[in-house]
mmCIF file of C-alpha atoms in Angstrom:
data_model
loop_
_atom_site.group_PDB
_atom_site.id
_atom_site.type_symbol
_atom_site.label_atom_id
_atom_site.label_comp_id
_atom_site.label_asym_id
_atom_site.label_seq_id
_atom_site.Cartn_x
_atom_site.Cartn_y
_atom_site.Cartn_z
ATOM 1 C CA MET A 28 0.000 0.000 0.000
ATOM 2 C CA ASN A 29 2.943 2.338 -0.768
ATOM 3 C CA GLY A 30 3.803 2.483 2.915
ATOM 4 C CA ARG A 31 0.650 4.377 3.834
ATOM 5 C CA PRO A 32 -1.360 3.259 6.876
ATOM 6 C CA LEU A 33 -4.720 1.676 6.106
ATOM 7 C CA LEU A 34 -6.645 3.714 8.669
ATOM 8 C CA ASN A 35 -7.509 7.326 7.926
ATOM 9 C CA ARG A 36 -5.233 9.379 10.167
ATOM 10 C CA ARG A 37 -8.219 11.307 11.477
ATOM 11 C CA LEU A 38 -9.440 8.086 13.123
ATOM 12 C CA GLU A 39 -6.132 7.034 14.634
ATOM 13 C CA GLY A 40 -6.396 6.195 18.312
ATOM 14 C CA LEU A 41 -10.152 5.572 18.288
ATOM 15 C CA GLY A 42 -10.038 1.754 18.037
ATOM 16 C CA THR A 43 -12.880 -0.458 19.261
ATOM 17 C CA THR A 44 -15.465 1.304 21.420
ATOM 18 C CA ILE A 45 -15.377 0.593 25.127
ATOM 19 C CA PHE A 46 -19.014 -0.502 24.929
ATOM 20 C CA ALA A 47 -18.195 -3.342 22.563
ATOM 21 C CA GLU A 48 -15.235 -4.391 24.696
ATOM 22 C CA MET A 49 -17.112 -4.422 27.993
ATOM 23 C CA SER A 50 -20.266 -6.027 26.591
ATOM 24 C CA ALA A 51 -18.107 -8.805 25.129
ATOM 25 C CA LEU A 52 -16.526 -9.221 28.545
ATOM 26 C CA ALA A 53 -19.972 -9.475 30.141
ATOM 27 C CA THR A 54 -20.945 -12.185 27.656
ATOM 28 C CA ALA A 55 -17.717 -14.115 28.138
ATOM 29 C CA THR A 56 -17.887 -14.082 31.945
ATOM 30 C CA GLY A 57 -21.646 -14.229 32.515
ATOM 31 C CA ALA A 58 -21.419 -10.962 34.458
ATOM 32 C CA ILE A 59 -24.346 -8.580 34.923
ATOM 33 C CA ASN A 60 -23.893 -5.846 32.325
ATOM 34 C CA LEU A 61 -24.351 -2.460 33.996
ATOM 35 C CA GLY A 62 -21.973 -0.948 31.452
ATOM 36 C CA GLN A 63 -23.750 -0.391 28.153
ATOM 37 C CA GLY A 64 -27.015 1.523 28.380
ATOM 38 C CA PHE A 65 -29.629 -0.875 27.105
ATOM 39 C CA PRO A 66 -32.571 -2.336 29.058
ATOM 40 C CA ASP A 67 -32.899 -6.044 29.771
ATOM 41 C CA THR A 68 -36.620 -5.983 28.923
ATOM 42 C CA ASP A 69 -38.490 -4.746 25.866
ATOM 43 C CA GLY A 70 -40.576 -1.596 25.864
ATOM 44 C CA PRO A 71 -44.386 -1.350 25.671
ATOM 45 C CA GLU A 72 -46.106 -4.343 24.127
ATOM 46 C CA ALA A 73 -48.356 -2.051 22.076
ATOM 47 C CA VAL A 74 -45.310 -0.507 20.439
ATOM 48 C CA ARG A 75 -43.733 -3.874 19.691
ATOM 49 C CA GLU A 76 -47.004 -5.063 18.167
ATOM 50 C CA ALA A 77 -47.130 -1.908 16.064
ATOM 51 C CA ALA A 78 -43.813 -2.976 14.517
ATOM 52 C CA VAL A 79 -45.114 -6.498 13.888
ATOM 53 C CA ARG A 80 -48.252 -5.065 12.313
ATOM 54 C CA ALA A 81 -46.194 -2.814 10.021
ATOM 55 C CA LEU A 82 -44.095 -5.788 8.929
ATOM 56 C CA ARG A 83 -47.150 -7.898 8.181
ATOM 57 C CA ASP A 84 -48.917 -5.061 6.371
ATOM 58 C CA GLY A 85 -45.902 -4.423 4.184
ATOM 59 C CA ARG A 86 -45.276 -0.929 5.515
ATOM 60 C CA GLY A 87 -41.579 -0.112 5.507
ATOM 61 C CA ASN A 88 -40.311 -3.433 4.176
ATOM 62 C CA GLN A 89 -38.928 -1.613 1.148
ATOM 63 C CA TYR A 90 -36.944 1.631 1.134
ATOM 64 C CA PRO A 91 -38.878 4.263 3.087
ATOM 65 C CA PRO A 92 -38.714 7.922 2.012
ATOM 66 C CA GLY A 93 -35.293 9.479 2.589
ATOM 67 C CA PRO A 94 -36.486 12.025 5.185
ATOM 68 C CA GLY A 95 -38.485 9.331 7.038
ATOM 69 C CA VAL A 96 -42.045 8.064 6.701
ATOM 70 C CA PRO A 97 -44.612 10.892 6.892
ATOM 71 C CA GLU A 98 -46.396 9.226 9.821
ATOM 72 C CA LEU A 99 -43.281 9.423 11.978
ATOM 73 C CA ARG A 100 -42.352 12.952 10.944
ATOM 74 C CA GLU A 101 -45.871 14.084 11.829
ATOM 75 C CA ALA A 102 -45.677 12.282 15.189
ATOM 76 C CA ILE A 103 -42.337 13.959 15.970
ATOM 77 C CA ALA A 104 -43.855 17.358 15.182
ATOM 78 C CA GLU A 105 -46.792 16.558 17.490
ATOM 79 C CA HIS A 106 -44.386 15.458 20.242
ATOM 80 C CA GLN A 107 -42.393 18.700 20.066
ATOM 81 C CA ARG A 108 -45.594 20.733 20.225
ATOM 82 C CA ARG A 109 -47.139 18.596 22.991
ATOM 83 C CA PHE A 110 -44.176 18.664 25.374
ATOM 84 C CA TYR A 111 -42.425 21.947 24.546
ATOM 85 C CA GLY A 112 -44.818 24.133 22.575
ATOM 86 C CA LEU A 113 -42.511 24.051 19.543
ATOM 87 C CA ALA A 114 -43.834 24.127 15.979
ATOM 88 C CA PHE A 115 -41.998 22.269 13.203
ATOM 89 C CA ASP A 116 -43.050 21.566 9.629
ATOM 90 C CA PRO A 117 -42.960 17.763 9.197
ATOM 91 C CA ALA A 118 -42.173 18.174 5.500
ATOM 92 C CA THR A 119 -39.107 20.416 5.772
ATOM 93 C CA GLU A 120 -37.996 20.684 9.409
ATOM 94 C CA ILE A 121 -37.804 17.043 10.526
ATOM 95 C CA LEU A 122 -35.397 14.314 9.408
ATOM 96 C CA VAL A 123 -35.464 10.673 10.550
ATOM 97 C CA THR A 124 -32.063 9.042 11.080
ATOM 98 C CA ALA A 125 -30.531 5.703 12.061
ATOM 99 C CA GLY A 126 -30.522 6.580 15.730
ATOM 100 C CA ALA A 127 -29.152 9.736 17.306
ATOM 101 C CA THR A 128 -25.594 8.594 16.554
ATOM 102 C CA GLU A 129 -26.139 8.961 12.815
ATOM 103 C CA ALA A 130 -27.870 12.297 13.363
ATOM 104 C CA ILE A 131 -24.797 13.567 15.220
ATOM 105 C CA ALA A 132 -22.401 12.241 12.572
ATOM 106 C CA ALA A 133 -24.436 13.691 9.707
ATOM 107 C CA SER A 134 -24.645 17.050 11.499
ATOM 108 C CA MET A 135 -20.882 17.216 11.982
ATOM 109 C CA LEU A 136 -20.199 16.206 8.360
ATOM 110 C CA ALA A 137 -22.729 18.700 7.020
ATOM 111 C CA LEU A 138 -21.964 21.728 9.160
ATOM 112 C CA LEU A 139 -18.197 21.639 9.729
ATOM 113 C CA GLU A 140 -15.223 22.437 7.537
ATOM 114 C CA PRO A 141 -11.676 21.152 8.117
ATOM 115 C CA GLY A 142 -10.004 23.229 10.807
ATOM 116 C CA ASP A 143 -13.229 24.320 12.522
ATOM 117 C CA GLU A 144 -13.398 24.017 16.292
ATOM 118 C CA VAL A 145 -16.236 22.341 18.183
ATOM 119 C CA ILE A 146 -16.710 23.006 21.881
ATOM 120 C CA ALA A 147 -18.254 20.176 23.911
ATOM 121 C CA PHE A 148 -18.512 19.453 27.613
ATOM 122 C CA GLU A 149 -16.509 16.379 28.568
ATOM 123 C CA PRO A 150 -16.954 13.634 29.619
ATOM 124 C CA PHE A 151 -18.885 12.955 26.422
ATOM 125 C CA TYR A 152 -20.273 10.083 24.356
ATOM 126 C CA ASP A 153 -17.364 8.630 22.389
ATOM 127 C CA SER A 154 -18.981 9.099 18.982
ATOM 128 C CA TYR A 155 -18.678 12.870 19.364
ATOM 129 C CA THR A 156 -14.923 12.927 18.853
ATOM 130 C CA ALA A 157 -15.122 10.397 16.021
ATOM 131 C CA SER A 158 -17.759 12.434 14.189
ATOM 132 C CA ILE A 159 -15.833 15.659 14.625
ATOM 133 C CA ALA A 160 -12.635 13.967 13.439
ATOM 134 C CA MET A 161 -14.315 12.566 10.327
ATOM 135 C CA ALA A 162 -15.367 16.115 9.452
ATOM 136 C CA GLY A 163 -11.756 17.262 9.772
ATOM 137 C CA ALA A 164 -12.610 19.563 12.665
ATOM 138 C CA HIS A 165 -11.122 19.780 16.138
ATOM 139 C CA PRO A 166 -12.896 19.010 19.447
ATOM 140 C CA MET A 167 -12.290 21.578 22.174
ATOM 141 C CA PRO A 168 -13.322 19.885 25.439
ATOM 142 C CA LEU A 169 -14.450 21.740 28.533
ATOM 143 C CA THR A 170 -14.389 19.483 31.579
ATOM 144 C CA LEU A 171 -17.402 19.017 33.866
ATOM 145 C CA ARG A 172 -16.080 18.185 37.323
ATOM 146 C CA ALA A 173 -17.482 16.173 40.198
ATOM 147 C CA PRO A 174 -19.451 16.280 42.369
ATOM 148 C CA ASP A 175 -22.154 18.268 40.534
ATOM 149 C CA PHE A 176 -20.687 18.424 36.995
ATOM 150 C CA ARG A 177 -21.992 21.968 36.380
ATOM 151 C CA PRO A 178 -20.649 23.789 33.314
ATOM 152 C CA ASP A 179 -18.130 26.584 33.838
ATOM 153 C CA LEU A 180 -19.732 29.306 31.745
ATOM 154 C CA ASP A 181 -16.739 31.630 32.115
ATOM 155 C CA ALA A 182 -14.511 28.884 30.727
ATOM 156 C CA LEU A 183 -16.966 28.413 27.857
ATOM 157 C CA ARG A 184 -16.854 32.101 27.090
ATOM 158 C CA ASP A 185 -13.047 32.068 27.103
ATOM 159 C CA ALA A 186 -12.876 28.968 24.880
ATOM 160 C CA ILE A 187 -14.654 30.611 21.956
ATOM 161 C CA THR A 188 -12.217 31.702 19.244
ATOM 162 C CA PRO A 189 -12.570 32.936 15.651
ATOM 163 C CA ARG A 190 -12.242 29.267 14.614
ATOM 164 C CA THR A 191 -15.176 28.136 16.759
ATOM 165 C CA ARG A 192 -17.999 27.007 14.497
ATOM 166 C CA LEU A 193 -20.253 24.905 16.670
ATOM 167 C CA LEU A 194 -21.241 23.953 20.219
ATOM 168 C CA LEU A 195 -22.165 20.301 20.810
ATOM 169 C CA LEU A 196 -24.335 19.977 23.912
ATOM 170 C CA ASN A 197 -25.825 16.972 25.688
ATOM 171 C CA SER A 198 -28.516 17.460 28.326
ATOM 172 C CA PRO A 199 -29.537 15.380 30.196
ATOM 173 C CA HIS A 200 -25.852 14.570 30.142
ATOM 174 C CA ASN A 201 -24.265 11.167 29.608
ATOM 175 C CA PRO A 202 -22.376 9.982 31.648
ATOM 176 C CA SER A 203 -22.722 12.448 34.545
ATOM 177 C CA GLY A 204 -26.519 12.742 34.665
ATOM 178 C CA MET A 205 -26.275 16.543 34.883
ATOM 179 C CA VAL A 206 -29.274 18.497 33.529
ATOM 180 C CA LEU A 207 -28.613 22.014 32.279
ATOM 181 C CA THR A 208 -30.759 24.616 34.006
ATOM 182 C CA ARG A 209 -32.820 27.195 32.173
ATOM 183 C CA GLY A 210 -30.355 29.856 33.347
ATOM 184 C CA GLU A 211 -27.343 27.925 32.049
ATOM 185 C CA LEU A 212 -29.066 27.344 28.731
ATOM 186 C CA ALA A 213 -29.931 31.041 28.449
ATOM 187 C CA ALA A 214 -26.281 31.960 29.028
ATOM 188 C CA ILE A 215 -25.167 29.449 26.382
ATOM 189 C CA ALA A 216 -27.776 30.772 23.950
ATOM 190 C CA GLU A 217 -26.544 34.325 24.510
ATOM 191 C CA LEU A 218 -22.988 33.271 23.666
ATOM 192 C CA ALA A 219 -24.145 31.395 20.563
ATOM 193 C CA VAL A 220 -26.029 34.430 19.277
ATOM 194 C CA ARG A 221 -23.237 36.881 20.123
ATOM 195 C CA HIS A 222 -20.605 34.790 18.305
ATOM 196 C CA ASP A 223 -22.925 33.534 15.534
ATOM 197 C CA LEU A 224 -22.373 29.872 16.433
ATOM 198 C CA LEU A 225 -24.325 26.820 15.422
ATOM 199 C CA VAL A 226 -25.424 24.453 18.201
ATOM 200 C CA VAL A 227 -26.152 20.730 17.984
ATOM 201 C CA THR A 228 -28.058 19.373 20.979
ATOM 202 C CA ASP A 229 -28.178 15.686 21.900
ATOM 203 C CA GLU A 230 -31.431 15.284 23.855
ATOM 204 C CA VAL A 231 -31.982 11.521 23.777
ATOM 205 C CA TYR A 232 -32.600 11.420 27.542
ATOM 206 C CA GLU A 233 -35.194 14.209 27.414
ATOM 207 C CA HIS A 234 -37.867 12.150 29.206
ATOM 208 C CA LEU A 235 -35.498 10.836 31.878
ATOM 209 C CA VAL A 236 -35.223 13.852 34.192
ATOM 210 C CA PHE A 237 -35.668 13.227 37.920
ATOM 211 C CA ASP A 238 -34.535 16.562 39.352
ATOM 212 C CA GLY A 239 -35.143 19.781 37.423
ATOM 213 C CA GLU A 240 -36.671 20.048 33.962
ATOM 214 C CA HIS A 241 -35.655 19.448 30.378
ATOM 215 C CA VAL A 242 -35.614 22.645 28.332
ATOM 216 C CA PRO A 243 -34.741 22.326 24.623
ATOM 217 C CA LEU A 244 -32.170 24.974 23.729
ATOM 218 C CA ILE A 245 -33.959 25.499 20.424
ATOM 219 C CA SER A 246 -36.911 26.941 22.358
ATOM 220 C CA LEU A 247 -34.889 29.908 23.659
ATOM 221 C CA PRO A 248 -34.722 33.332 21.979
ATOM 222 C CA GLY A 249 -32.381 33.507 19.017
ATOM 223 C CA MET A 250 -31.856 29.736 18.806
ATOM 224 C CA ARG A 251 -34.579 28.575 16.394
ATOM 225 C CA ASP A 252 -32.465 29.129 13.266
ATOM 226 C CA ARG A 253 -29.066 28.040 14.645
ATOM 227 C CA THR A 254 -29.875 24.838 16.580
ATOM 228 C CA VAL A 255 -30.005 21.237 15.385
ATOM 229 C CA CYS A 256 -32.069 19.354 17.983
ATOM 230 C CA ILE A 257 -31.480 15.575 18.086
ATOM 231 C CA SER A 258 -33.396 12.839 19.875
ATOM 232 C CA SER A 259 -34.440 9.222 19.419
ATOM 233 C CA GLY A 260 -36.887 6.537 20.451
ATOM 234 C CA GLY A 261 -34.402 4.055 21.890
ATOM 235 C CA LYS A 262 -33.998 5.451 25.399
ATOM 236 C CA THR A 263 -37.594 6.616 25.842
ATOM 237 C CA PHE A 264 -39.282 3.432 24.625
ATOM 238 C CA SER A 265 -36.657 0.772 25.451
ATOM 239 C CA PHE A 266 -36.135 -0.439 21.894
ATOM 240 C CA THR A 267 -32.513 0.550 21.462
ATOM 241 C CA GLY A 268 -31.905 -1.998 18.686
ATOM 242 C CA TRP A 269 -34.388 -0.330 16.357
ATOM 243 C CA LYS A 270 -32.110 2.694 15.902
ATOM 244 C CA VAL A 271 -34.739 5.309 15.116
ATOM 245 C CA GLY A 272 -33.581 8.863 15.715
ATOM 246 C CA TRP A 273 -34.477 12.280 14.385
ATOM 247 C CA VAL A 274 -33.444 15.857 13.802
ATOM 248 C CA THR A 275 -35.683 18.878 14.306
ATOM 249 C CA ALA A 276 -34.372 22.209 13.058
ATOM 250 C CA ALA A 277 -35.018 25.076 10.680
ATOM 251 C CA ALA A 278 -35.431 23.940 7.084
ATOM 252 C CA PRO A 279 -31.985 25.079 5.835
ATOM 253 C CA LEU A 280 -30.256 23.158 8.643
ATOM 254 C CA VAL A 281 -32.331 20.035 8.032
ATOM 255 C CA ALA A 282 -31.536 20.234 4.323
ATOM 256 C CA ALA A 283 -27.826 20.443 5.098
ATOM 257 C CA VAL A 284 -27.895 17.483 7.498
ATOM 258 C CA ARG A 285 -30.002 15.456 5.058
ATOM 259 C CA THR A 286 -27.396 15.998 2.350
ATOM 260 C CA ALA A 287 -24.781 14.235 4.495
ATOM 261 C CA LYS A 288 -27.173 11.655 5.954
ATOM 262 C CA GLN A 289 -28.269 10.342 2.546
ATOM 263 C CA PHE A 290 -24.725 9.097 1.908
ATOM 264 C CA LEU A 291 -24.448 7.335 5.281
ATOM 265 C CA THR A 292 -27.356 4.921 5.671
ATOM 266 C CA TYR A 293 -29.645 6.557 3.094
ATOM 267 C CA VAL A 294 -32.649 5.039 4.913
ATOM 268 C CA SER A 295 -33.189 2.565 7.750
ATOM 269 C CA ALA A 296 -35.643 0.895 10.123
ATOM 270 C CA GLY A 297 -38.664 1.156 7.825
ATOM 271 C CA PRO A 298 -41.258 -0.842 9.812
ATOM 272 C CA PHE A 299 -39.904 0.457 13.122
ATOM 273 C CA GLN A 300 -40.547 4.025 12.040
ATOM 274 C CA TYR A 301 -44.286 3.315 12.012
ATOM 275 C CA ALA A 302 -44.047 1.775 15.493
ATOM 276 C CA VAL A 303 -42.134 4.739 16.942
ATOM 277 C CA ALA A 304 -44.788 7.036 15.455
ATOM 278 C CA GLU A 305 -47.353 5.235 17.600
ATOM 279 C CA ALA A 306 -45.028 5.280 20.616
ATOM 280 C CA LEU A 307 -44.657 9.056 20.490
ATOM 281 C CA ARG A 308 -48.428 9.343 20.820
ATOM 282 C CA LEU A 309 -48.628 7.229 23.996
ATOM 283 C CA PRO A 310 -50.564 8.900 26.836
ATOM 284 C CA GLY A 311 -48.780 11.078 29.355
ATOM 285 C CA ASP A 312 -48.916 8.458 32.086
ATOM 286 C CA TYR A 313 -46.493 6.307 30.059
ATOM 287 C CA PHE A 314 -43.812 9.000 30.187
ATOM 288 C CA THR A 315 -44.512 9.708 33.861
ATOM 289 C CA GLY A 316 -44.394 6.013 34.708
ATOM 290 C CA LEU A 317 -41.108 5.538 32.857
ATOM 291 C CA ARG A 318 -39.523 8.406 34.760
ATOM 292 C CA GLU A 319 -40.758 7.261 38.155
ATOM 293 C CA ASP A 320 -39.717 3.665 37.545
ATOM 294 C CA LEU A 321 -36.200 4.767 36.655
ATOM 295 C CA ARG A 322 -36.091 7.176 39.589
ATOM 296 C CA ALA A 323 -36.713 4.251 41.943
ATOM 297 C CA LYS A 324 -34.032 2.199 40.185
ATOM 298 C CA ARG A 325 -31.588 5.089 40.416
ATOM 299 C CA ASP A 326 -32.156 5.268 44.147
ATOM 300 C CA LEU A 327 -31.822 1.481 44.549
ATOM 301 C CA LEU A 328 -28.508 1.295 42.702
ATOM 302 C CA ALA A 329 -27.144 4.494 44.266
ATOM 303 C CA ALA A 330 -27.795 3.156 47.754
ATOM 304 C CA GLY A 331 -26.201 -0.193 46.915
ATOM 305 C CA LEU A 332 -23.112 1.419 45.419
ATOM 306 C CA ALA A 333 -22.695 3.667 48.448
ATOM 307 C CA THR A 334 -22.981 0.672 50.780
ATOM 308 C CA ALA A 335 -20.321 -1.124 48.735
ATOM 309 C CA GLY A 336 -17.939 1.778 49.331
ATOM 310 C CA PHE A 337 -18.187 3.831 46.135
ATOM 311 C CA GLU A 338 -18.471 7.606 46.232
ATOM 312 C CA VAL A 339 -21.770 8.138 44.416
ATOM 313 C CA HIS A 340 -22.668 11.202 42.346
ATOM 314 C CA ARG A 341 -26.453 11.020 42.160
ATOM 315 C CA PRO A 342 -27.659 11.935 38.653
ATOM 316 C CA GLN A 343 -30.398 14.446 37.901
ATOM 317 C CA GLY A 344 -31.298 12.594 34.708
ATOM 318 C CA THR A 345 -30.408 9.821 32.200
ATOM 319 C CA TYR A 346 -30.127 6.238 33.428
ATOM 320 C CA PHE A 347 -26.465 6.325 34.450
ATOM 321 C CA ILE A 348 -24.701 6.857 37.772
ATOM 322 C CA THR A 349 -21.132 8.119 37.942
ATOM 323 C CA THR A 350 -19.124 6.900 40.933
ATOM 324 C CA ASP A 351 -15.607 7.376 42.221
ATOM 325 C CA ILE A 352 -13.572 4.309 43.155
ATOM 326 C CA ALA A 353 -10.872 6.191 45.099
ATOM 327 C CA PRO A 354 -12.331 5.093 48.477
ATOM 328 C CA LEU A 355 -12.062 1.450 47.338
ATOM 329 C CA THR A 356 -8.787 1.090 45.487
ATOM 330 C CA ASP A 357 -5.651 2.730 44.168
ATOM 331 C CA GLU A 358 -6.360 1.316 40.693
ATOM 332 C CA ASP A 359 -7.381 3.520 37.798
ATOM 333 C CA ALA A 360 -10.917 3.138 36.483
ATOM 334 C CA ALA A 361 -9.965 1.202 33.338
ATOM 335 C CA THR A 362 -7.998 -1.412 35.300
ATOM 336 C CA PHE A 363 -10.770 -1.643 37.892
ATOM 337 C CA CYS A 364 -13.498 -2.149 35.270
ATOM 338 C CA ARG A 365 -11.603 -4.816 33.366
ATOM 339 C CA ALA A 366 -11.115 -6.773 36.603
ATOM 340 C CA LEU A 367 -14.610 -6.191 38.000
ATOM 341 C CA PRO A 368 -16.402 -9.055 36.163
ATOM 342 C CA ALA A 369 -13.959 -11.632 37.593
ATOM 343 C CA ARG A 370 -14.036 -10.081 41.047
ATOM 344 C CA CYS A 371 -17.775 -9.892 41.547
ATOM 345 C CA GLY A 372 -19.626 -10.587 38.288
ATOM 346 C CA VAL A 373 -20.605 -7.030 37.326
ATOM 347 C CA VAL A 374 -19.593 -4.942 34.298
ATOM 348 C CA ALA A 375 -19.208 -1.149 34.371
ATOM 349 C CA ILE A 376 -17.590 1.502 32.165
ATOM 350 C CA PRO A 377 -14.540 3.613 33.069
ATOM 351 C CA ASN A 378 -15.366 7.296 32.655
ATOM 352 C CA SER A 379 -11.856 7.978 31.413
ATOM 353 C CA VAL A 380 -12.951 6.789 27.951
ATOM 354 C CA PHE A 381 -15.367 9.729 27.811
ATOM 355 C CA HIS A 382 -12.506 12.219 28.217
ATOM 356 C CA THR A 383 -9.901 13.475 25.777
ATOM 357 C CA THR A 384 -8.074 15.566 28.382
ATOM 358 C CA PRO A 385 -5.287 13.397 29.862
ATOM 359 C CA GLY A 386 -5.546 12.500 33.537
ATOM 360 C CA VAL A 387 -9.196 13.447 33.936
ATOM 361 C CA GLY A 388 -11.869 11.040 35.209
ATOM 362 C CA THR A 389 -9.307 8.371 35.940
ATOM 363 C CA THR A 390 -11.048 7.158 39.121
ATOM 364 C CA GLN A 391 -14.643 7.549 37.896
ATOM 365 C CA VAL A 392 -16.795 4.598 36.871
ATOM 366 C CA ARG A 393 -20.237 4.623 35.243
ATOM 367 C CA PHE A 394 -23.046 2.169 36.000
ATOM 368 C CA THR A 395 -26.428 1.967 34.284
ATOM 369 C CA PHE A 396 -29.707 1.303 36.073
ATOM 370 C CA CYS A 397 -32.029 0.693 33.085
ATOM 371 C CA LYS A 398 -32.445 -2.937 34.156
ATOM 372 C CA ARG A 399 -35.092 -4.991 35.912
ATOM 373 C CA GLY A 400 -35.286 -4.511 39.646
ATOM 374 C CA THR A 401 -34.253 -8.122 40.217
ATOM 375 C CA THR A 402 -31.171 -7.580 38.022
ATOM 376 C CA LEU A 403 -30.198 -4.512 40.038
ATOM 377 C CA ASP A 404 -30.811 -6.337 43.324
ATOM 378 C CA GLU A 405 -28.441 -9.111 42.247
ATOM 379 C CA ALA A 406 -25.837 -6.629 41.007
ATOM 380 C CA VAL A 407 -25.954 -4.757 44.317
ATOM 381 C CA ALA A 408 -25.540 -7.999 46.223
ATOM 382 C CA ARG A 409 -22.508 -8.944 44.123
ATOM 383 C CA LEU A 410 -20.910 -5.530 44.542
ATOM 384 C CA GLN A 411 -20.916 -5.973 48.312
ATOM 385 C CA ASN A 412 -18.227 -8.622 47.765
ATOM 386 C CA LEU A 413 -15.609 -6.178 46.523
#
């Protein structure tokens, strides 16, 4: 190959995701997987049956429309109006994607030029840096620090340079569970308007807020025409394997993201799109029940982790808990997590993989609580054996 490396240099150092590594370890050892964020039960039976019905009726078995089936785009528009009072045109301001991960990748590819800078709060989902790298841009991390993981708005202000093109925000925040307040969002919006920045918001945990409220940044003054709002059905409806996500934004932004997206998957999840359309129209007590069920599971796992000796940072949202292992061991988080399945039969994720700043998060470990209560009870019992 003329001496050239096979891997694009922009992707050097990314390797296999930690989620694949730790889930494989869980499978190999029979450990309880509290690492990767997927439930161990399916979502509502009515939604699953909606997918079966679509398959049997021949809806979505062939290529669906590139922007997504009209039924789903209309349901997304209804959802945004129902929960946030936001109005979007299903024909021009909504795009269905292969999960939120594709929506993020397509947004970065569409909106960034080589050399642009993207500011994001770390720790962050590992696909962020990969997507930014593939666009030829540069991530500029701002670290959220324990115990409360609040953003340093002065540091954000100072980080903006003439090369800054875009802010990439995640609230509710994975892995910390932090939820941006209305005041913090207003300050971020003011900076975006003042510096004429685009903002991409990852809001997949929008219905999993236990303390505070979820406020879409796109709803704030000056943000309607500069924000790409991303969400998905996987976390809210517990069908993560369906990979149905979406973008809501002003028509020119959606058109730009669609241009990149069409050369990634083109289309996906045809029959599942019809099912997620029905899921988005579930009554309010479904969303309330989901939140309260996960609140109880958060409290169960948090108490068990504290009893086992972890320092626990109780999340405001998502279905993850960040802990600190310093009271338990002198090991770093990666070493601890790789040994944990053999020690007590539980899998977790080292937070260090969510950081690009060296030496940060090295004693923090993330656990998920989107599991059955009996699964969490058993995991807690095993963790007492550390």
